[in-house]
Amino acid sequence: MAAVTVALTACVPVQHVASTAEHTDDYGTPVGAQAVQAGGELVMGLSSEPDRLDPTTSSSLYTRYVMSTICEKLYDLGPSGQIVPQLATGLPTTSPDGLTVTIPVRTGITFADGTPFDAAAVRTSLQRHLTLKGSQRTSEMGPVRSVEAPDASHVVMTFKKPFAPITAALADRAGMILSPAALAAEGANFGDHPVCVGPFKFVKRVPQTSIEVERDPRYYDAAQVHLDRILYRIMPDANIRAANLRSGDIHVADTISPQDVDALAKDPDLKVLQSPSLGYQGVTINTGNVDGAGTPPKPIDTPLARDPRVRQAFASSVDRQTLVDTVFNNWFDVACSPIAPQSPYATPASDACPAYDPARSRQLLAEAGVPTPYTVTLQVSNTQDQLRYAQALQASVAEGGFDLKIVPVEYSTLLDVQKRGDFELLQLGWSGRIDPDGNTARFLSTGSGGNYGGFSSAELDDLLSRAARAPGTAERADLYGRATQVIQRENPIVYTYRLRNLTVHSARVAGVEVYSDGVVRLGRAAFRADQEG
Amino acid sequence: MLRYLFHRLWQSAVTLVLASIVVFAGVRALPGDPALAMAGEEADPQTLAAVRAQLGLDDPLPVQYVKFLGHALTGDFGRSTRTGTPVSEMIGATLPVTVQLAVYAMLIAVLAGLLLGVIAAVFRGRWPEWAANGFSLFALSVPTFWLGILAVVYLSVQLGWFPASGYVSPLKDPVRGLYYLTLPAVILGLSHAAVVQRQTRGSMVGTLTADFVRTARAKGLGRGAVIVRYGLRNSLIVVTTIVGLQLGGLIAGAVVTERIFSLPGIGKLTLDSVFSRDYPVIQAVVLVITFAYIVINLLVDVLYTVIDPRVRVSGRAS
């Protein structure tokens, strides 16, 4: 109980950055009444190569960028973070016991190959997401018992246990519906020639180089589609993307580095879009991952792993605001919990932030009987931004009595290290999910495959599983707030900062939109009429 | 000549098999789990196990190697674990880009290097030699990536003379194709031009001061004829050697150049595959590069025997 009191008194409301005009959110503006040209080819520089263009097996965030133009979903995210119908005609209705979810779907429209779209096609896709070998969607969709299509315009999902995050899952890749004819023809190789319902249809992919899509005349809302063609060019290097934006070789680029964005923002021919992320960056503390994530936790005999006071000391010696301001030129936001502040599930409790208090940190270390400086080792991805952050963090926690050793590790090795539990502290991020369950339970529930720190708390397990089942937003938000209090008391993950999705596009282009899921939406973009095409 | 060829072919085959073993073992020794890299952070243990089985990572290493070699011999390198595309298709798409870039860069390097080398040798001790030597010192000392970035910033972004990135096949559109490739080829060729310049100069100076040249001059042979007939001819064998040796360096340089100019070549493919632990792609790419390297060495050796018959004689003696 004492610990709870300490945690609560150590919390202050989140401090928002004194933002200048250029740092306010800008999700982009729909074309609307602006005068635009018909046609044209838009070129986007993609920061990372998408993996398989198959919604069932894809695990890459960047696949969603390309899929957003060729593969519509049952639900989509609206500009203000709300879930809106896309291929569905309304939000799902849930039976009183929470076990049956009915989704009304569109009829009278067709896939890009001419196959009619109906509830049976939806059922086929959902079944594939659930059962295909190597599917990445199975766990996202929850404890599904069955998927039925009682008539052409309704799909009924039944669950073994109530599962509130299903709507959010259907607003992501699990909600993408694939042409049954193409599935029959291509099977597991669907990703070679994906066919869905969307403003554009897949033309070709040159591995490592580009993906080309062209306008689909069969698309039900084709009047809103202006471009003839979109070419996604793969350009992993941030400097190269910035240079190509300036030279006009590409019109849109995602994931602009905070180091480049100030310069690009000054260019009158370019426009910066920014949206806050649903994900987070944080330091995971290994409290019990000895035999690999997903196996039962085992005790680790270090003060950091066994004593919550030491972890709390670490958390209070992180000067979040100063770190973000200095390392990322004030472009990113501080993070204190797994719930993003703009999420409908955010509450004052989940927004609360442990104050930076190095004196308190030293006091907690003394109470725990740990001599200072206490040496801890942080493994971090060897990218420039991550290393810069780690070095600044090192200076910050030194004030609180920690001697932080930094070990840079190549990214895919770091994932492996994380899984095996071969670390003391580890800095990594999570791209974020619309539903808070995808940002919490996966990483913090006892025995979960994504619980890399091997953390185990019966209290937190109970709160998170109740939050996943609870029907109403307010009730769920309250439970996530209470979960945040437990997390900030135990500190299995010390949340540090949130990226902003920084997207830059040419001023010649209108209608590029980026919401908080980070997906750059180009389906309704156009070249402006008053500019040369 | 035939026996010499046969001998070299046999050597090459053994090298290739050894290389395949080294490549296979090397890729396996990389830290990181390809199944994890493919399935992503979000994968649950069942998915990971399914992916592993699908990739054949469950088999013992020797079994994996034999399967890999068997398929490779028929040109089947499997599918990319990341994108699911057949690897042979990926190599087929990227290799021509790198070959074009390398040939273009080498052409620039040889022409510029020979010209500057001849100038330096002919104008020994005077300012043209200093200028030519200064150029080669600069080109050798400055890292390719830095020059490449400068070129993009000044020549592409500020002046707009060249595209900052991109590729058009010169086979489809020769003018645009060469336009897109020129800047990367110049950047890639610079350091090689410097090496060619130095060697040409050295060899020319040696030739031009040799007794037989003095005799030829005394007999009334013109200065131009001496430079071309004796000097250049003798320099050619040096240049051939260098071109052969430098091709390896050219491929290494292409990795950097292709990344800077975002060229869809095999260098970029290699780098991206290493980052995503794409085993089948890395193995195939390295094997194909090794194969190309061995073939080039073989060709250079054969070319020697044409230019300089003494090589053929010693080849037979061994």
Tab-separated table of C-alpha atoms in Angstrom, chain B residues 63-267:
chain	number	residue	atom	x	y	z
B	63	VAL	CA	20.749	-31.441	-44.882
B	64	GLN	CA	19.892	-27.771	-45.369
B	65	TYR	CA	23.141	-27.301	-47.303
B	66	VAL	CA	22.605	-30.250	-49.628
B	67	LYS	CA	19.020	-29.151	-50.327
B	68	PHE	CA	20.209	-25.623	-50.990
B	69	LEU	CA	22.971	-26.773	-53.351
B	70	GLY	CA	20.680	-29.153	-55.185
B	71	HIS	CA	18.135	-26.441	-55.823
B	72	ALA	CA	20.785	-23.851	-56.650
B	73	LEU	CA	22.219	-26.078	-59.400
B	74	THR	CA	18.851	-25.984	-61.122
B	75	GLY	CA	18.659	-22.208	-60.727
B	76	ASP	CA	16.038	-22.451	-57.971
B	77	PHE	CA	17.091	-20.306	-55.025
B	78	GLY	CA	13.734	-20.488	-53.281
B	79	ARG	CA	11.565	-17.538	-52.324
B	80	SER	CA	12.498	-14.475	-50.345
B	81	THR	CA	11.449	-15.004	-46.755
B	82	ARG	CA	10.499	-11.348	-46.553
B	83	THR	CA	8.506	-10.599	-49.676
B	84	GLY	CA	7.708	-14.116	-50.872
B	85	THR	CA	9.075	-13.312	-54.350
B	86	PRO	CA	11.151	-15.999	-56.106
B	87	VAL	CA	14.829	-15.181	-55.486
B	88	SER	CA	15.837	-15.905	-59.085
B	89	GLU	CA	13.355	-13.229	-60.168
B	90	MET	CA	14.871	-10.728	-57.727
B	91	ILE	CA	18.380	-11.425	-58.982
B	92	GLY	CA	17.183	-11.282	-62.568
B	93	ALA	CA	15.740	-7.832	-61.904
B	94	THR	CA	18.689	-6.391	-59.993
B	95	LEU	CA	21.789	-7.947	-61.600
B	96	PRO	CA	21.479	-6.136	-64.962
B	97	VAL	CA	21.305	-2.796	-63.145
B	98	THR	CA	24.566	-3.451	-61.328
B	99	VAL	CA	26.240	-4.824	-64.447
B	100	GLN	CA	25.263	-1.692	-66.384
B	101	LEU	CA	26.454	0.527	-63.559
B	102	ALA	CA	29.735	-1.397	-63.213
B	103	VAL	CA	30.449	-1.447	-66.950
B	104	TYR	CA	29.634	2.240	-67.305
B	105	ALA	CA	31.755	3.118	-64.269
B	106	MET	CA	34.648	0.999	-65.517
B	107	LEU	CA	34.411	2.587	-68.938
B	108	ILE	CA	34.625	6.031	-67.397
B	109	ALA	CA	37.446	4.887	-65.127
B	110	VAL	CA	39.507	3.373	-67.954
B	111	LEU	CA	39.030	6.254	-70.377
B	112	ALA	CA	39.663	8.970	-67.794
B	113	GLY	CA	42.475	6.989	-66.153
B	114	LEU	CA	44.283	6.258	-69.423
B	115	LEU	CA	43.989	9.836	-70.599
B	116	LEU	CA	45.206	11.305	-67.316
B	117	GLY	CA	47.938	8.663	-67.056
B	118	VAL	CA	49.265	9.455	-70.505
B	119	ILE	CA	49.134	13.188	-69.781
B	120	ALA	CA	51.018	12.699	-66.512
B	121	ALA	CA	53.678	10.568	-68.202
B	122	VAL	CA	54.140	12.799	-71.228
B	123	PHE	CA	54.224	16.059	-69.277
B	124	ARG	CA	56.484	14.742	-66.541
B	125	GLY	CA	57.568	17.418	-64.072
B	126	ARG	CA	55.215	20.022	-65.497
B	127	TRP	CA	51.822	21.294	-64.292
B	128	PRO	CA	49.616	18.820	-66.219
B	129	GLU	CA	51.310	16.010	-64.299
B	130	TRP	CA	50.663	17.752	-60.999
B	131	ALA	CA	47.033	18.260	-61.909
B	132	ALA	CA	46.576	14.629	-62.960
B	133	ASN	CA	48.354	13.315	-59.848
B	134	GLY	CA	46.389	15.718	-57.673
B	135	PHE	CA	43.173	14.363	-59.118
B	136	SER	CA	44.101	10.763	-58.414
B	137	LEU	CA	45.210	11.558	-54.883
B	138	PHE	CA	41.863	13.262	-54.269
B	139	ALA	CA	39.810	10.511	-55.893
B	140	LEU	CA	41.580	7.808	-53.886
B	141	SER	CA	41.370	9.588	-50.549
B	142	VAL	CA	37.783	10.767	-50.557
B	143	PRO	CA	35.203	8.157	-49.534
B	144	THR	CA	32.646	7.284	-52.212
B	145	PHE	CA	29.643	7.776	-49.943
B	146	TRP	CA	30.675	11.326	-49.094
B	147	LEU	CA	31.222	12.274	-52.720
B	148	GLY	CA	27.902	10.667	-53.587
B	149	ILE	CA	26.010	12.652	-50.977
B	150	LEU	CA	27.697	15.887	-52.089
B	151	ALA	CA	26.810	15.114	-55.688
B	152	VAL	CA	23.157	14.579	-54.781
B	153	VAL	CA	22.981	17.739	-52.677
B	154	TYR	CA	24.677	20.060	-55.170
B	155	LEU	CA	24.202	18.564	-58.629
B	156	SER	CA	20.715	17.114	-58.154
B	157	VAL	CA	18.902	19.076	-55.471
B	158	GLN	CA	20.402	22.553	-55.915
B	159	LEU	CA	21.294	22.682	-59.603
B	160	GLY	CA	18.819	20.084	-60.825
B	161	TRP	CA	21.242	18.783	-63.471
B	162	PHE	CA	20.824	15.115	-62.651
B	163	PRO	CA	18.007	13.100	-61.073
B	164	ALA	CA	18.614	12.478	-57.367
B	165	SER	CA	17.681	8.849	-57.702
B	166	GLY	CA	15.888	6.365	-59.863
B	167	TYR	CA	16.642	4.082	-62.733
B	168	VAL	CA	15.537	3.712	-66.324
B	169	SER	CA	16.868	0.772	-68.279
B	170	PRO	CA	19.273	1.989	-70.992
B	171	LEU	CA	18.113	-0.971	-73.057
B	172	LYS	CA	14.599	0.476	-73.190
B	173	ASP	CA	15.462	4.154	-73.409
B	174	PRO	CA	19.205	4.675	-74.022
B	175	VAL	CA	19.221	8.448	-73.584
B	176	ARG	CA	17.233	8.570	-70.343
B	177	GLY	CA	18.894	5.395	-69.130
B	178	LEU	CA	22.382	6.869	-69.474
B	179	TYR	CA	21.175	10.147	-67.974
B	180	TYR	CA	19.990	8.354	-64.834
B	181	LEU	CA	23.143	6.226	-64.582
B	182	THR	CA	25.760	8.896	-65.303
B	183	LEU	CA	26.103	10.492	-61.882
B	184	PRO	CA	26.283	7.175	-59.991
B	185	ALA	CA	28.730	5.780	-62.561
B	186	VAL	CA	31.028	8.802	-62.307
B	187	ILE	CA	31.002	8.637	-58.511
B	188	LEU	CA	31.639	4.899	-58.545
B	189	GLY	CA	34.303	5.145	-61.278
B	190	LEU	CA	36.353	7.965	-59.753
B	191	SER	CA	38.589	5.996	-57.422
B	192	HIS	CA	39.107	3.358	-60.095
B	193	ALA	CA	40.071	6.052	-62.585
B	194	ALA	CA	42.696	7.165	-60.105
B	195	VAL	CA	44.189	3.682	-59.881
B	196	VAL	CA	44.236	3.325	-63.658
B	197	GLN	CA	45.844	6.771	-63.950
B	198	ARG	CA	48.644	5.871	-61.539
B	199	GLN	CA	49.415	2.545	-63.150
B	200	THR	CA	49.281	3.953	-66.674
B	201	ARG	CA	51.576	6.765	-65.728
B	202	GLY	CA	54.073	4.385	-64.116
B	203	SER	CA	54.078	2.011	-67.013
B	204	MET	CA	54.288	4.795	-69.617
B	205	VAL	CA	57.184	6.496	-67.860
B	206	GLY	CA	59.013	3.178	-67.834
B	207	THR	CA	58.339	2.600	-71.505
B	208	LEU	CA	59.061	6.101	-72.716
B	209	THR	CA	62.511	6.096	-71.060
B	210	ALA	CA	63.364	2.566	-72.240
B	211	ASP	CA	66.264	1.974	-74.617
B	212	PHE	CA	64.140	0.561	-77.432
B	213	VAL	CA	62.000	3.697	-77.443
B	214	ARG	CA	65.058	5.898	-77.564
B	215	THR	CA	66.279	3.812	-80.527
B	216	ALA	CA	62.899	4.117	-82.239
B	217	ARG	CA	62.885	7.886	-81.689
B	218	ALA	CA	66.455	8.085	-83.051
B	219	LYS	CA	65.308	6.260	-86.163
B	220	GLY	CA	62.800	9.044	-86.692
B	221	LEU	CA	59.542	7.655	-85.272
B	222	GLY	CA	57.190	10.504	-84.306
B	223	ARG	CA	56.374	11.339	-80.702
B	224	GLY	CA	52.663	10.522	-81.089
B	225	ALA	CA	53.404	7.166	-82.678
B	226	VAL	CA	55.776	6.263	-79.860
B	227	ILE	CA	53.174	7.123	-77.234
B	228	VAL	CA	50.423	5.141	-78.897
B	229	ARG	CA	52.349	2.181	-80.325
B	230	TYR	CA	54.773	1.505	-77.479
B	231	GLY	CA	53.534	3.362	-74.445
B	232	LEU	CA	49.826	2.618	-74.646
B	233	ARG	CA	50.240	-0.927	-75.871
B	234	ASN	CA	52.467	-1.749	-72.894
B	235	SER	CA	50.104	-0.010	-70.531
B	236	LEU	CA	47.202	-2.120	-71.735
B	237	ILE	CA	48.388	-5.236	-69.952
B	238	VAL	CA	48.601	-3.249	-66.727
B	239	VAL	CA	45.145	-1.810	-67.266
B	240	THR	CA	43.656	-5.241	-68.008
B	241	THR	CA	45.037	-6.563	-64.732
B	242	ILE	CA	43.690	-3.615	-62.827
B	243	VAL	CA	40.266	-3.826	-64.402
B	244	GLY	CA	40.116	-7.478	-63.381
B	245	LEU	CA	41.267	-6.817	-59.854
B	246	GLN	CA	39.098	-3.746	-59.471
B	247	LEU	CA	35.846	-5.392	-60.480
B	248	GLY	CA	35.596	-6.874	-56.988
B	249	GLY	CA	36.035	-3.415	-55.512
B	250	LEU	CA	33.491	-2.131	-57.980
B	251	ILE	CA	30.835	-4.491	-56.650
B	252	ALA	CA	31.649	-3.461	-53.089
B	253	GLY	CA	31.465	0.193	-54.143
B	254	ALA	CA	28.194	-0.472	-55.915
B	255	VAL	CA	26.570	-1.361	-52.576
B	256	VAL	CA	27.252	2.153	-51.324
B	257	THR	CA	26.532	3.933	-54.603
B	258	GLU	CA	23.284	2.057	-55.174
B	259	ARG	CA	22.118	2.977	-51.709
B	260	ILE	CA	22.886	6.682	-52.135
B	261	PHE	CA	21.200	6.896	-55.524
B	262	SER	CA	18.517	4.399	-54.592
B	263	LEU	CA	19.440	2.273	-57.610
B	264	PRO	CA	17.661	-1.090	-57.705
B	265	GLY	CA	20.846	-3.130	-58.161
B	266	ILE	CA	22.240	-6.226	-56.565
B	267	GLY	CA	24.251	-4.169	-54.059
